[in-house]
Short mmCIF file of C-alpha atoms in Angstrom, two decimals:
data_model
loop_
_atom_site.label_atom_id
_atom_site.label_comp_id
_atom_site.label_asym_id
_atom_site.label_seq_id
_atom_site.Cartn_x
_atom_site.Cartn_y
_atom_site.Cartn_z
CA MET A 629 -35.42 -51.97 69.30
CA SER A 630 -35.95 -53.36 65.83
CA LEU A 631 -39.00 -51.09 65.40
CA LEU A 632 -37.05 -48.00 66.48
CA ARG A 633 -34.19 -48.97 64.14
CA ALA A 634 -36.62 -49.39 61.24
CA LEU A 635 -38.17 -45.97 61.91
CA ARG A 636 -34.67 -44.37 62.13
CA ASP A 637 -33.63 -45.95 58.79
CA LYS A 638 -36.81 -44.74 57.11
CA LYS A 639 -36.17 -41.20 58.41
CA ASN A 640 -32.62 -41.22 57.08
CA THR A 641 -33.82 -42.43 53.67
CA LEU A 642 -36.40 -39.65 53.47
CA SER A 643 -33.78 -37.03 54.46
CA LYS A 644 -31.41 -38.16 51.72
CA THR A 645 -34.22 -38.09 49.18
CA ILE A 646 -35.19 -34.57 50.19
CA ARG A 647 -31.59 -33.40 50.00
CA ARG A 648 -31.21 -34.87 46.51
CA ARG A 649 -34.41 -33.44 45.05
CA PRO A 650 -33.14 -29.88 44.33
CA ALA A 651 -30.27 -31.22 42.21
CA PRO A 652 -32.34 -31.98 39.07
CA ALA A 653 -34.03 -28.60 39.39
CA ALA A 654 -30.64 -26.90 39.60
CA ASP A 655 -29.42 -28.73 36.48
CA SER A 656 -32.56 -27.75 34.63
CA GLU A 657 -32.12 -24.18 35.79
CA THR A 658 -28.52 -24.13 34.55
CA ASP A 659 -29.49 -25.56 31.15
CA SER A 660 -32.28 -23.02 30.79
CA ALA A 661 -29.94 -20.17 31.70
CA ALA A 662 -27.38 -21.37 29.16
CA GLN A 663 -30.08 -21.63 26.50
CA VAL A 664 -31.35 -18.13 27.26
CA GLU A 665 -27.79 -16.78 27.18
CA THR A 666 -27.20 -18.43 23.77
CA GLU A 667 -30.47 -17.05 22.41
CA GLU A 668 -29.63 -13.56 23.69
CA ALA A 669 -26.17 -13.75 22.12
CA GLU A 670 -27.64 -14.85 18.80
CA GLY A 671 -30.18 -12.06 19.08
CA TYR A 672 -27.40 -9.50 18.64
CA LEU A 673 -26.74 -10.78 15.13
CA HIS A 674 -28.15 -8.59 12.38
CA HIS A 675 -30.43 -10.24 9.83
CA GLY A 676 -30.90 -7.33 7.44
CA TRP A 677 -29.74 -3.88 6.42
CA THR A 678 -30.03 -1.21 9.10
CA ARG A 679 -28.28 2.11 9.59
CA ARG A 680 -25.97 0.46 12.11
CA VAL A 681 -25.04 -2.33 9.70
CA ILE A 682 -24.44 0.18 6.91
CA GLY A 683 -22.11 2.05 9.26
CA TYR A 684 -20.21 -1.15 10.06
CA VAL A 685 -19.89 -2.00 6.38
CA ALA A 686 -18.71 1.52 5.50
CA ILE A 687 -15.92 1.34 8.09
CA LEU A 688 -14.82 -2.16 7.08
CA MET A 689 -14.83 -1.10 3.42
CA MET A 690 -12.63 1.83 4.43
CA VAL A 691 -10.21 -0.66 5.98
CA ASN A 692 -10.01 -2.52 2.67
CA VAL A 693 -9.54 0.73 0.74
CA MET A 694 -6.48 1.22 2.93
CA VAL A 695 -5.34 -2.31 2.02
CA ASP A 696 -5.69 -1.45 -1.67
CA SER A 697 -3.67 1.73 -1.13
CA VAL A 698 -0.87 -0.27 0.49
CA LEU A 699 -0.69 -2.71 -2.40
CA ALA A 700 -1.40 -0.53 -5.43
CA SER A 701 -0.53 3.10 -4.71
CA PRO A 702 3.28 2.67 -4.68
CA THR A 703 3.11 1.37 -8.25
CA PHE A 704 2.13 4.88 -9.36
CA VAL A 705 5.45 6.28 -8.14
CA LEU A 706 7.93 3.58 -9.15
CA PRO A 707 10.11 5.90 -11.27
CA GLN A 708 10.33 8.47 -8.45
CA LEU A 709 11.17 5.73 -5.93
CA GLY A 710 13.90 4.47 -8.25
CA GLU A 711 15.44 7.92 -8.40
CA ALA A 712 15.13 8.48 -4.66
CA PHE A 713 16.82 5.21 -3.70
CA HIS A 714 19.10 4.89 -6.75
CA THR A 715 17.81 1.46 -7.71
CA ASN A 716 16.01 -0.27 -10.55
CA GLN A 717 14.96 -3.29 -8.45
CA PHE A 718 11.28 -2.40 -8.45
CA ALA A 719 10.23 -6.02 -7.81
CA TRP A 720 10.83 -5.56 -4.09
CA ILE A 721 8.46 -2.60 -3.99
CA GLY A 722 5.60 -4.44 -5.65
CA SER A 723 6.03 -7.84 -4.00
CA SER A 724 7.20 -7.10 -0.48
CA ALA A 725 3.82 -6.10 0.97
CA MET A 726 1.96 -9.10 -0.49
CA LEU A 727 4.71 -11.48 0.62
CA ALA A 728 4.64 -9.97 4.10
CA GLY A 729 0.87 -10.38 4.15
CA ALA A 730 1.26 -14.12 3.62
CA MET A 731 3.80 -14.18 6.44
CA TRP A 732 1.60 -12.20 8.85
CA ALA A 733 -1.67 -14.03 8.10
CA PRO A 734 -1.33 -17.23 10.24
CA LEU A 735 -0.15 -15.32 13.33
CA LEU A 736 -2.87 -12.67 13.11
CA GLY A 737 -5.60 -15.20 12.31
CA LYS A 738 -4.86 -17.36 15.35
CA SER A 739 -4.38 -14.31 17.59
CA ALA A 740 -7.75 -12.91 16.47
CA ASP A 741 -9.59 -16.12 17.39
CA ILE A 742 -8.07 -16.13 20.88
CA ASN A 743 -7.85 -12.43 21.77
CA GLY A 744 -10.71 -10.93 19.76
CA LYS A 745 -10.92 -9.99 16.11
CA ARG A 746 -11.50 -6.26 16.61
CA LYS A 747 -8.53 -5.94 18.93
CA ILE A 748 -6.17 -7.67 16.49
CA LEU A 749 -7.55 -5.68 13.55
CA VAL A 750 -6.81 -2.41 15.37
CA ILE A 751 -3.26 -3.58 16.13
CA THR A 752 -2.85 -4.66 12.50
CA LEU A 753 -3.91 -1.25 11.21
CA LEU A 754 -1.55 0.55 13.59
CA VAL A 755 1.36 -1.65 12.48
CA ALA A 756 0.50 -0.89 8.85
CA GLY A 757 0.37 2.83 9.66
CA ALA A 758 3.78 2.61 11.31
CA GLY A 759 5.06 0.89 8.17
CA GLY A 760 3.84 3.80 6.07
CA LEU A 761 5.75 6.23 8.29
CA VAL A 762 8.91 4.12 7.98
CA CYS A 763 8.59 4.23 4.18
CA LEU A 764 8.04 7.98 4.40
CA ILE A 765 11.31 8.69 6.21
CA ALA A 766 13.37 5.79 4.81
CA PRO A 767 16.93 6.92 3.95
CA ASN A 768 17.70 3.88 1.77
CA ILE A 769 16.06 0.96 0.00
CA GLY A 770 16.73 -1.45 2.90
CA VAL A 771 14.77 0.63 5.41
CA PHE A 772 12.09 1.24 2.79
CA VAL A 773 11.58 -2.52 2.24
CA PHE A 774 11.37 -2.97 6.02
CA GLY A 775 8.58 -0.40 6.04
CA ARG A 776 6.81 -2.29 3.27
CA LEU A 777 7.06 -5.48 5.34
CA LEU A 778 5.31 -3.69 8.18
CA GLN A 779 2.71 -2.36 5.78
CA GLY A 780 2.11 -5.95 4.69
CA ALA A 781 0.21 -6.47 7.94
CA ALA A 782 -2.59 -4.53 6.24
CA VAL A 783 -3.09 -7.43 3.84
CA ALA A 784 -4.20 -9.52 6.81
CA ALA A 785 -6.78 -6.84 7.61
CA LEU A 786 -8.84 -8.09 4.66
CA PHE A 787 -9.61 -11.47 6.19
CA LEU A 788 -10.08 -9.95 9.65
CA THR A 789 -12.86 -7.72 8.30
CA VAL A 790 -14.52 -10.83 6.89
CA ALA A 791 -14.16 -12.68 10.20
CA LEU A 792 -15.75 -9.74 12.03
CA ILE A 793 -18.76 -9.83 9.73
CA ARG A 794 -19.61 -13.32 10.98
CA ASP A 795 -19.66 -11.94 14.55
CA ILE A 796 -21.95 -9.07 13.55
CA CYS A 797 -24.41 -10.62 11.08
CA ALA A 798 -26.46 -13.81 10.90
CA PRO A 799 -24.80 -16.47 8.70
CA LYS A 800 -26.88 -16.05 5.53
CA PHE A 801 -26.90 -12.27 5.70
CA ALA A 802 -23.17 -12.30 6.48
CA MET A 803 -22.50 -13.87 3.08
CA VAL A 804 -24.18 -10.97 1.30
CA VAL A 805 -22.34 -8.41 3.44
CA THR A 806 -19.03 -10.17 2.76
CA GLY A 807 -19.52 -9.49 -0.95
CA PHE A 808 -19.79 -5.76 -0.29
CA VAL A 809 -16.88 -5.57 2.15
CA THR A 810 -14.40 -7.59 0.10
CA SER A 811 -15.15 -6.04 -3.28
CA GLY A 812 -16.79 -2.66 -2.60
CA SER A 813 -13.43 -0.99 -2.09
CA ALA A 814 -12.61 -1.69 -5.75
CA VAL A 815 -14.83 1.23 -6.78
CA PHE A 816 -12.29 3.59 -5.25
CA GLY A 817 -9.76 2.18 -7.71
CA ILE A 818 -11.51 4.18 -10.42
CA ILE A 819 -10.93 7.56 -8.80
CA THR A 820 -7.56 6.83 -7.15
CA PRO A 821 -5.42 7.82 -10.18
CA PHE A 822 -7.30 11.12 -10.52
CA ILE A 823 -6.71 11.95 -6.83
CA LEU A 824 -3.08 10.86 -6.73
CA GLU A 825 -1.93 12.61 -9.91
CA PRO A 826 -2.33 16.23 -8.68
CA ALA A 827 -1.16 15.24 -5.18
CA LEU A 828 2.03 13.73 -6.62
CA HIS A 829 2.76 16.88 -8.62
CA ALA A 830 2.27 19.03 -5.53
CA PHE A 831 3.99 16.99 -2.81
CA GLY A 832 6.08 14.25 -4.50
CA TRP A 833 6.16 10.49 -3.97
CA ARG A 834 6.03 10.70 -0.17
CA ILE A 835 2.39 11.77 -0.27
CA VAL A 836 1.46 8.17 -1.14
CA PHE A 837 2.73 6.93 2.21
CA VAL A 838 1.32 9.91 4.11
CA ILE A 839 -2.12 9.04 2.77
CA SER A 840 -1.66 5.36 3.58
CA ALA A 841 -0.52 6.05 7.17
CA VAL A 842 -3.35 8.53 7.81
CA PHE A 843 -5.88 6.11 6.34
CA ALA A 844 -4.59 3.29 8.56
CA CYS A 845 -4.74 5.36 11.76
CA LEU A 846 -8.20 6.74 10.97
CA ALA A 847 -9.49 3.25 10.17
CA ALA A 848 -8.02 1.92 13.43
CA LEU A 849 -9.77 4.65 15.41
CA LEU A 850 -13.15 4.04 13.76
CA VAL A 851 -12.89 0.28 14.16
CA ARG A 852 -12.07 0.68 17.86
CA LEU A 853 -14.93 3.13 18.50
CA VAL A 854 -17.70 1.67 16.34
CA ILE A 855 -17.18 -2.02 15.51
CA PRO A 856 -18.24 -4.39 18.33
CA GLU A 857 -15.74 -6.86 19.72
CA SER A 858 -16.05 -10.59 19.03
CA ARG A 859 -18.47 -12.34 21.38
CA LYS A 860 -16.98 -15.76 20.71
CA THR A 861 -13.31 -16.49 21.22
CA ALA A 862 -11.36 -19.72 21.29
CA PRO A 863 -9.43 -20.85 24.36
CA GLY A 864 -5.71 -21.45 24.11
CA THR A 865 -2.44 -19.66 23.48
CA VAL A 866 -0.68 -18.39 20.37
CA ASP A 867 2.37 -20.38 19.32
CA VAL A 868 4.53 -17.37 18.48
CA LYS A 869 7.57 -19.50 17.64
CA GLY A 870 5.50 -21.63 15.26
CA ALA A 871 4.03 -18.52 13.64
CA LEU A 872 7.45 -16.98 13.08
CA VAL A 873 8.92 -20.19 11.65
CA LEU A 874 5.91 -20.76 9.38
CA GLY A 875 5.98 -17.13 8.23
CA LEU A 876 9.71 -17.33 7.54
CA GLY A 877 9.22 -20.51 5.51
CA LEU A 878 6.39 -19.05 3.44
CA ALA A 879 8.30 -15.81 2.86
CA GLY A 880 11.49 -17.63 1.83
CA VAL A 881 9.82 -19.83 -0.76
CA LEU A 882 7.60 -17.04 -2.12
CA VAL A 883 10.49 -14.57 -2.35
CA TYR A 884 12.45 -17.11 -4.37
CA ILE A 885 9.52 -17.75 -6.71
CA SER A 886 8.70 -14.07 -7.07
CA LEU A 887 12.17 -12.55 -7.37
CA GLY A 888 14.37 -15.39 -8.57
CA GLN A 889 13.97 -14.23 -12.15
CA VAL A 890 15.25 -10.79 -11.16
CA PHE A 891 18.29 -11.85 -9.17
CA GLY A 892 18.96 -15.17 -10.91
CA TRP A 893 17.55 -18.57 -10.01
CA LEU A 894 20.98 -20.00 -9.21
CA SER A 895 22.53 -16.92 -7.62
CA PRO A 896 23.88 -17.47 -4.08
CA ILE A 897 21.36 -15.06 -2.54
CA SER A 898 18.38 -16.73 -4.23
CA LEU A 899 19.51 -20.23 -3.28
CA VAL A 900 20.11 -19.21 0.36
CA VAL A 901 16.63 -17.66 0.54
CA LEU A 902 15.07 -20.81 -0.92
CA LEU A 903 17.05 -23.08 1.43
CA VAL A 904 16.07 -21.06 4.51
CA GLY A 905 12.41 -21.15 3.46
CA ALA A 906 12.42 -24.87 2.75
CA VAL A 907 14.18 -25.73 6.04
CA ALA A 908 11.78 -23.52 8.02
CA LEU A 909 8.71 -25.11 6.43
CA THR A 910 10.08 -28.62 6.98
CA TYR A 911 10.90 -27.92 10.63
CA TRP A 912 7.49 -26.38 11.21
CA TYR A 913 5.63 -29.31 9.62
CA ARG A 914 7.64 -32.10 11.26
CA VAL A 915 8.06 -30.54 14.71
CA LEU A 916 6.04 -27.41 15.49
CA SER A 917 2.79 -28.42 13.78
CA LEU A 918 2.64 -31.48 16.06
CA LYS A 919 2.31 -29.34 19.18
CA PRO A 920 -1.07 -29.41 21.00
CA GLN A 921 -2.11 -25.98 19.68
CA PRO A 922 -0.29 -25.32 16.40
CA ILE A 923 -0.65 -21.98 14.68
CA VAL A 924 -2.40 -23.85 11.84
CA ASP A 925 -3.74 -27.36 12.29
CA VAL A 926 -2.74 -28.42 8.79
CA ARG A 927 -3.39 -32.12 9.47
CA GLY A 928 -6.89 -31.30 10.63
CA ILE A 929 -7.91 -29.56 7.41
CA SER A 930 -10.96 -31.33 6.06
CA ALA A 931 -11.16 -32.60 2.49
CA VAL A 932 -13.86 -30.03 1.72
CA LEU A 933 -11.78 -27.09 2.93
CA GLY A 934 -8.72 -28.47 1.14
CA LEU A 935 -10.63 -28.60 -2.14
CA GLY A 936 -11.91 -25.07 -1.60
CA LEU A 937 -8.43 -23.72 -0.93
CA LEU A 938 -7.14 -25.48 -4.05
CA VAL A 939 -9.81 -23.81 -6.19
CA VAL A 940 -8.98 -20.41 -4.64
CA ILE A 941 -5.24 -20.72 -5.22
CA MET A 942 -5.73 -21.75 -8.87
CA GLY A 943 -8.47 -19.29 -9.76
CA THR A 944 -7.06 -16.18 -8.09
CA GLY A 945 -3.57 -17.03 -9.36
CA ALA A 946 -4.80 -17.27 -12.95
CA TYR A 947 -6.63 -13.96 -12.62
CA GLN A 948 -3.63 -12.16 -11.15
CA SER A 949 -1.37 -13.44 -13.91
CA MET A 950 -3.78 -12.06 -16.53
CA LEU A 951 -3.81 -8.71 -14.74
CA GLN A 952 -0.01 -8.65 -15.04
CA LEU A 953 -0.33 -9.43 -18.75
CA PHE A 954 -2.72 -6.53 -19.41
CA SER A 955 -0.18 -4.10 -17.96
CA MET A 956 2.29 -5.32 -20.61
CA LEU A 957 -0.12 -5.31 -23.54
CA ILE A 958 -1.00 -1.63 -23.24
CA GLU A 959 2.65 -0.68 -23.79
CA VAL A 960 2.77 -1.99 -27.37
CA SER A 961 1.00 -0.47 -30.36
CA PRO A 962 -0.87 -2.71 -32.84
CA ASP A 963 1.03 -0.87 -35.61
CA GLU A 964 4.20 -2.73 -34.66
CA GLY A 965 2.74 -5.88 -36.18
CA LEU A 966 3.53 -8.15 -33.26
CA GLY A 967 -0.04 -9.42 -33.10
CA TYR A 968 -0.82 -8.54 -29.50
CA GLY A 969 -0.43 -4.78 -28.97
CA ILE A 970 -3.48 -2.91 -27.70
CA ALA A 971 -1.91 0.47 -26.87
CA ALA A 972 -4.47 3.25 -27.27
CA PRO A 973 -5.24 6.58 -25.58
CA ALA A 974 -8.03 5.03 -23.49
CA ALA A 975 -6.47 1.61 -22.94
CA LEU A 976 -5.17 2.28 -19.40
CA GLY A 977 -8.47 3.64 -18.10
CA LEU A 978 -10.58 0.98 -19.80
CA LEU A 979 -8.46 -1.99 -18.76
CA PHE A 980 -7.82 -0.93 -15.16
CA GLY A 981 -10.66 1.46 -14.35
CA VAL A 982 -13.85 -0.12 -15.68
CA PRO A 983 -12.99 -3.62 -14.33
CA SER A 984 -13.05 -2.18 -10.81
CA LEU A 985 -16.82 -2.19 -11.22
CA GLY A 986 -16.56 -5.82 -12.29
CA ILE A 987 -14.83 -6.74 -9.04
CA MET A 988 -17.64 -5.18 -7.03
CA LEU A 989 -20.37 -6.75 -9.17
CA GLY A 990 -18.70 -10.15 -8.95
CA GLY A 991 -18.31 -9.91 -5.17
CA VAL A 992 -21.87 -8.73 -4.51
CA ALA A 993 -23.34 -11.34 -6.87
CA ALA A 994 -21.24 -14.08 -5.24
CA GLY A 995 -22.45 -13.04 -1.79
CA THR A 996 -26.08 -13.13 -2.90
CA ILE A 997 -25.70 -16.51 -4.61
CA SER A 998 -23.84 -17.92 -1.60
CA ALA A 999 -26.67 -16.93 0.72
CA ARG A 1000 -29.24 -18.64 -1.50
CA VAL A 1001 -27.62 -21.86 -2.69
CA GLY A 1002 -24.20 -22.02 -1.03
CA PRO A 1003 -20.75 -20.59 -1.75
CA VAL A 1004 -19.52 -23.55 -3.79
CA TRP A 1005 -21.80 -22.59 -6.66
CA SER A 1006 -20.58 -19.00 -6.82
CA LEU A 1007 -17.01 -20.27 -6.54
CA GLY A 1008 -17.60 -22.60 -9.48
CA GLY A 1009 -19.26 -19.80 -11.43
CA GLY A 1010 -16.17 -17.65 -10.97
CA VAL A 1011 -13.97 -20.42 -12.38
CA LEU A 1012 -16.18 -20.86 -15.46
CA LEU A 1013 -16.32 -17.11 -16.05
CA GLY A 1014 -12.52 -16.91 -15.91
CA LEU A 1015 -12.22 -19.79 -18.37
CA LEU A 1016 -14.63 -18.06 -20.77
CA ALA A 1017 -12.73 -14.75 -20.54
CA THR A 1018 -9.35 -16.32 -21.32
CA SER A 1019 -10.90 -18.33 -24.16
CA ILE A 1020 -12.26 -15.16 -25.76
CA MET A 1021 -8.81 -13.54 -25.70
CA LEU A 1022 -7.11 -16.67 -26.97
CA VAL A 1023 -9.50 -17.36 -29.86
CA ALA A 1024 -10.24 -13.79 -30.93
CA GLY A 1025 -6.68 -12.52 -30.56
CA ALA A 1026 -5.21 -10.15 -28.01
CA GLY A 1027 -4.86 -7.25 -30.44
CA SER A 1028 -8.46 -6.06 -30.09
CA LEU A 1029 -9.01 -3.40 -27.42
CA PRO A 1030 -12.81 -3.99 -27.13
CA LEU A 1031 -12.32 -7.74 -26.62
CA ALA A 1032 -9.48 -7.09 -24.19
CA VAL A 1033 -11.73 -4.75 -22.19
CA LEU A 1034 -14.53 -7.35 -22.21
CA SER A 1035 -12.15 -10.07 -21.06
CA SER A 1036 -10.67 -7.80 -18.40
CA PHE A 1037 -14.15 -6.99 -17.11
CA MET A 1038 -15.10 -10.68 -16.97
CA LEU A 1039 -11.84 -11.56 -15.22
CA SER A 1040 -12.44 -8.83 -12.66
CA MET A 1041 -15.84 -10.35 -11.95
CA THR A 1042 -14.04 -13.66 -11.53
CA ALA A 1043 -11.71 -12.07 -8.98
CA GLY A 1044 -14.54 -10.55 -6.96
CA SER A 1045 -16.51 -13.77 -7.08
CA MET A 1046 -13.67 -16.08 -6.06
CA VAL A 1047 -12.37 -13.96 -3.18
CA THR A 1048 -15.87 -13.50 -1.73
CA SER A 1049 -16.80 -17.15 -2.27
CA GLY A 1050 -13.55 -18.36 -0.74
CA PHE A 1051 -14.17 -16.41 2.46
CA ASN A 1052 -17.83 -17.44 2.53
CA LEU A 1053 -16.86 -21.08 2.17
CA ALA A 1054 -14.50 -20.66 5.13
CA SER A 1055 -17.36 -19.18 7.17
CA VAL A 1056 -19.48 -22.26 6.45
CA LEU A 1057 -16.74 -24.73 7.31
CA ALA A 1058 -15.56 -23.18 10.58
CA PRO A 1059 -17.34 -22.19 13.79
CA PRO A 1060 -17.42 -18.47 14.68
CA GLU A 1061 -14.60 -18.78 17.21
CA ARG A 1062 -12.23 -20.10 14.49
CA GLN A 1063 -13.12 -17.75 11.66
CA GLY A 1064 -9.82 -15.88 11.92
CA THR A 1065 -7.65 -18.98 11.53
CA VAL A 1066 -9.57 -20.42 8.58
CA SER A 1067 -9.93 -17.07 6.82
CA SER A 1068 -6.17 -16.54 7.15
CA LEU A 1069 -5.65 -19.74 5.14
CA VAL A 1070 -7.72 -18.25 2.30
CA MET A 1071 -5.51 -15.13 2.38
CA VAL A 1072 -2.35 -17.25 2.24
CA MET A 1073 -3.71 -19.17 -0.76
CA ILE A 1074 -4.48 -15.91 -2.57
CA ALA A 1075 -0.91 -14.72 -2.03
CA VAL A 1076 0.64 -18.06 -3.04
CA GLY A 1077 -1.51 -18.29 -6.16
CA SER A 1078 -0.66 -14.74 -7.24
CA VAL A 1079 3.09 -15.13 -6.79
CA THR A 1080 3.26 -18.57 -8.42
CA MET A 1081 1.19 -17.76 -11.49
CA ASN A 1082 2.96 -14.45 -12.06
CA PHE A 1083 6.24 -16.37 -12.04
CA ILE A 1084 4.95 -18.97 -14.52
CA GLY A 1085 3.65 -16.26 -16.84
CA SER A 1086 6.93 -14.34 -16.70
CA ALA A 1087 8.85 -17.53 -17.47
CA VAL A 1088 6.67 -18.19 -20.54
CA LEU A 1089 7.23 -14.68 -21.85
CA GLY A 1090 10.94 -14.82 -21.13
CA ALA A 1091 11.36 -18.07 -23.07
CA THR A 1092 9.59 -16.70 -26.18
CA ARG A 1093 10.99 -13.18 -26.50
CA ILE A 1094 12.13 -11.97 -29.92
CA THR A 1095 14.22 -9.07 -31.22
CA HIS A 1096 12.25 -6.25 -32.84
CA ASN A 1097 13.92 -3.07 -34.07
CA GLY A 1098 16.99 -3.98 -32.09
CA GLU A 1099 15.10 -4.51 -28.83
CA SER A 1100 14.09 -7.69 -27.04
CA VAL A 1101 10.27 -7.74 -26.85
CA ASN A 1102 7.52 -10.18 -25.99
CA SER A 1103 6.37 -12.19 -29.01
CA SER A 1104 2.84 -12.89 -30.13
CA LEU A 1105 3.53 -16.59 -29.49
CA GLY A 1106 4.59 -15.79 -25.95
CA VAL A 1107 1.51 -13.71 -25.19
CA HIS A 1108 -0.88 -16.29 -26.60
CA SER A 1109 0.95 -19.05 -24.73
CA TYR A 1110 0.64 -16.97 -21.57
CA ILE A 1111 -3.13 -16.67 -22.07
CA ALA A 1112 -3.35 -20.39 -22.82
CA VAL A 1113 -1.56 -21.25 -19.55
CA ALA A 1114 -4.03 -19.15 -17.56
CA GLY A 1115 -6.91 -20.81 -19.40
CA VAL A 1116 -5.53 -24.28 -18.65
CA VAL A 1117 -5.30 -23.40 -14.94
CA PHE A 1118 -8.93 -22.26 -14.95
CA ALA A 1119 -9.88 -25.50 -16.73
CA LEU A 1120 -7.97 -27.61 -14.21
CA ALA A 1121 -9.69 -25.74 -11.37
CA ILE A 1122 -12.98 -27.21 -12.60
CA ILE A 1123 -11.85 -30.65 -11.35
CA PRO A 1124 -11.60 -29.81 -7.63
CA THR A 1125 -14.68 -27.61 -8.04
CA PHE A 1126 -16.66 -30.64 -9.26
CA PHE A 1127 -15.66 -32.74 -6.25
CA LEU A 1128 -16.29 -29.81 -3.93
CA VAL A 1129 -19.84 -29.43 -5.25
CA ARG A 1130 -20.45 -33.16 -4.77
CA ARG A 1131 -19.20 -33.11 -1.17
CA MET A 1132 -21.13 -29.96 -0.29
CA ARG A 1133 -24.39 -31.13 -1.86
CA GLY A 1134 -27.09 -31.01 0.76
CA HIS A 1135 -25.23 -28.40 2.82
CA VAL A 1136 -26.94 -25.35 1.33
CA THR A 1137 -27.97 -24.07 4.76
CA VAL A 1138 -25.49 -21.81 6.45
CA SER A 1139 -27.07 -21.69 9.88
CA ALA A 1140 -24.17 -23.65 11.33
CA PRO A 1141 -20.76 -24.86 10.21
CA VAL A 1142 -20.88 -28.17 8.34
CA SER A 1143 -17.49 -29.29 9.57
CA HIS A 1144 -14.40 -28.20 11.41
CA ILE A 1145 -11.11 -27.71 9.67
#
C-alpha cells in the first residue's frame, strides 16, 4: 500500500510539473510579442525628409497659416469694422481670439491626448471655420465678438500640430520639423498684405472672414485625409467642468489685464470680470484640480518644466510688447523732434515684412540646435538675442530706421526660436501620449506673456505722455522706458534659463522623455 501510494504521489507531482511548464513559455511569448509590437510601432516614425513627410509638413504649415489669418488679418480692416458696427472699441477685435485661445487650450490639449490629436485638430479647425462664418454674418459687435471667440479655437491648433509631429517623426527629427511647422507660416506674412489689399477693395471687409473660414475647412479636410491619427493615447476622461472653470478663470483675469485700460481699471464691468476670473481660478485650484484626473495636473509640474514655462512667458511676452511698440513708432515722423519717430515710406514693410523671414530662420535654427544639443540651449540663445536687440535700440536710439529694422529682425528670430524651443522642451519632458496636455501649457504661457507685457508697456507709455501741438502723444522718455522694461524682462529671463540649463545638463538625448510633468 505504501509503495502504491508513493508511486501515485510521484505521478501527481510529475503531472503538475508538466502542466506548469508551458506557463514560462507563454510569458516569454507575450513579452516577445509586445516587444515586436513596440518595435513595429516605432518603425512607423520618420527619421528623415521624404515626400510623405514634406506633405505632412506642408499641410500642418497650412494649418498655422490659417491661425495667423485668424489673429492678424482682422487688424487690416479695423476702420471698416468700426464703421460697420458703430464702435471704436477695437481692443476686443484684436484680443478676443488670443484670449479665447488661452481658454480653449487646456480642454483641447487633454482631449487630444485621450481621443487622438488628429481628431481634435479637425474639430478645432471646424469650430474656427464656424467662427469665421459667424463674424461674416454678425449683425452687431456682440455677435461678432462671439464669432471671434469661436475663431480662437484656431490658436490651439498651433500646439496640436506640434503634438502630431511627435507621433509622426522620431524624437530628434521631430525637433527639426517643429521649427519648420511653427515658424514656416511666417513667410506668408510677407505676401498677405499684397493679397488682401486688392481683395478688400473688391469685396469689402467680409472677405477676410471668408478667406479664414475657407482656409479652416480646407485645412480640416486635408488633415483628416492625409495626416495619420495618433498611435499613442492616454487612458482616462476629460474633466469638462474643470476645463470650463479653468478657461473662465484664465479669460477673466486676462480680459481685465488686456482691456482694463480701455474700460477703466476700477469700472464696475472691469472689476466684475476680474472677480469672476479670480474666483474661478481659486475654485479650480482648491477643488477641481484635486480630482483624480484634472484637466491640468498643476501640482505635478516638474521643476524643469516650470522653469521652461517661466522662460517662455517672459521671453515671448517681451517680444510681443516690442512688436506693439514698433506699430506705434512708424506713426511718428523724426521731423517732429520727439526723439523716437521712425515714420518713412518703407517703414511698414521693413518692420513687419522682413522680420517674417527672421521668425522662420529663428524657428528652423532652434529646431536644428535642439536636435543636436537640446532645446534648452536654443531657448537660452533666444533670450540672449532678444536682450541684445533691445539693448541696441535703447543705446543707439529709437529714431534710426536701419537700427529699428535690425532690432526688429533680431526680435523676430527671438520669437521663432523661443516658440519652437518651448514646444521642443515640452516634447522632451512629456511622453508621446501626453504631448497635447503639456504643449497646451506652452500655448497658455505665450498668451499670458503677450497680454501681460502689452499691458505693462501701455501703462508705461500712458504715464509718460506729453502734449505736442495740442495733442497728447507718447514721449521719448516713455518709449525708451518701454524698451528698457522689455530689456529688463529679457535679462531676468536669463536667471531661470541658467537653472534650466543646469538641471537639463546630461539630458541632451531626446530618445525618451526625461521626466513627466
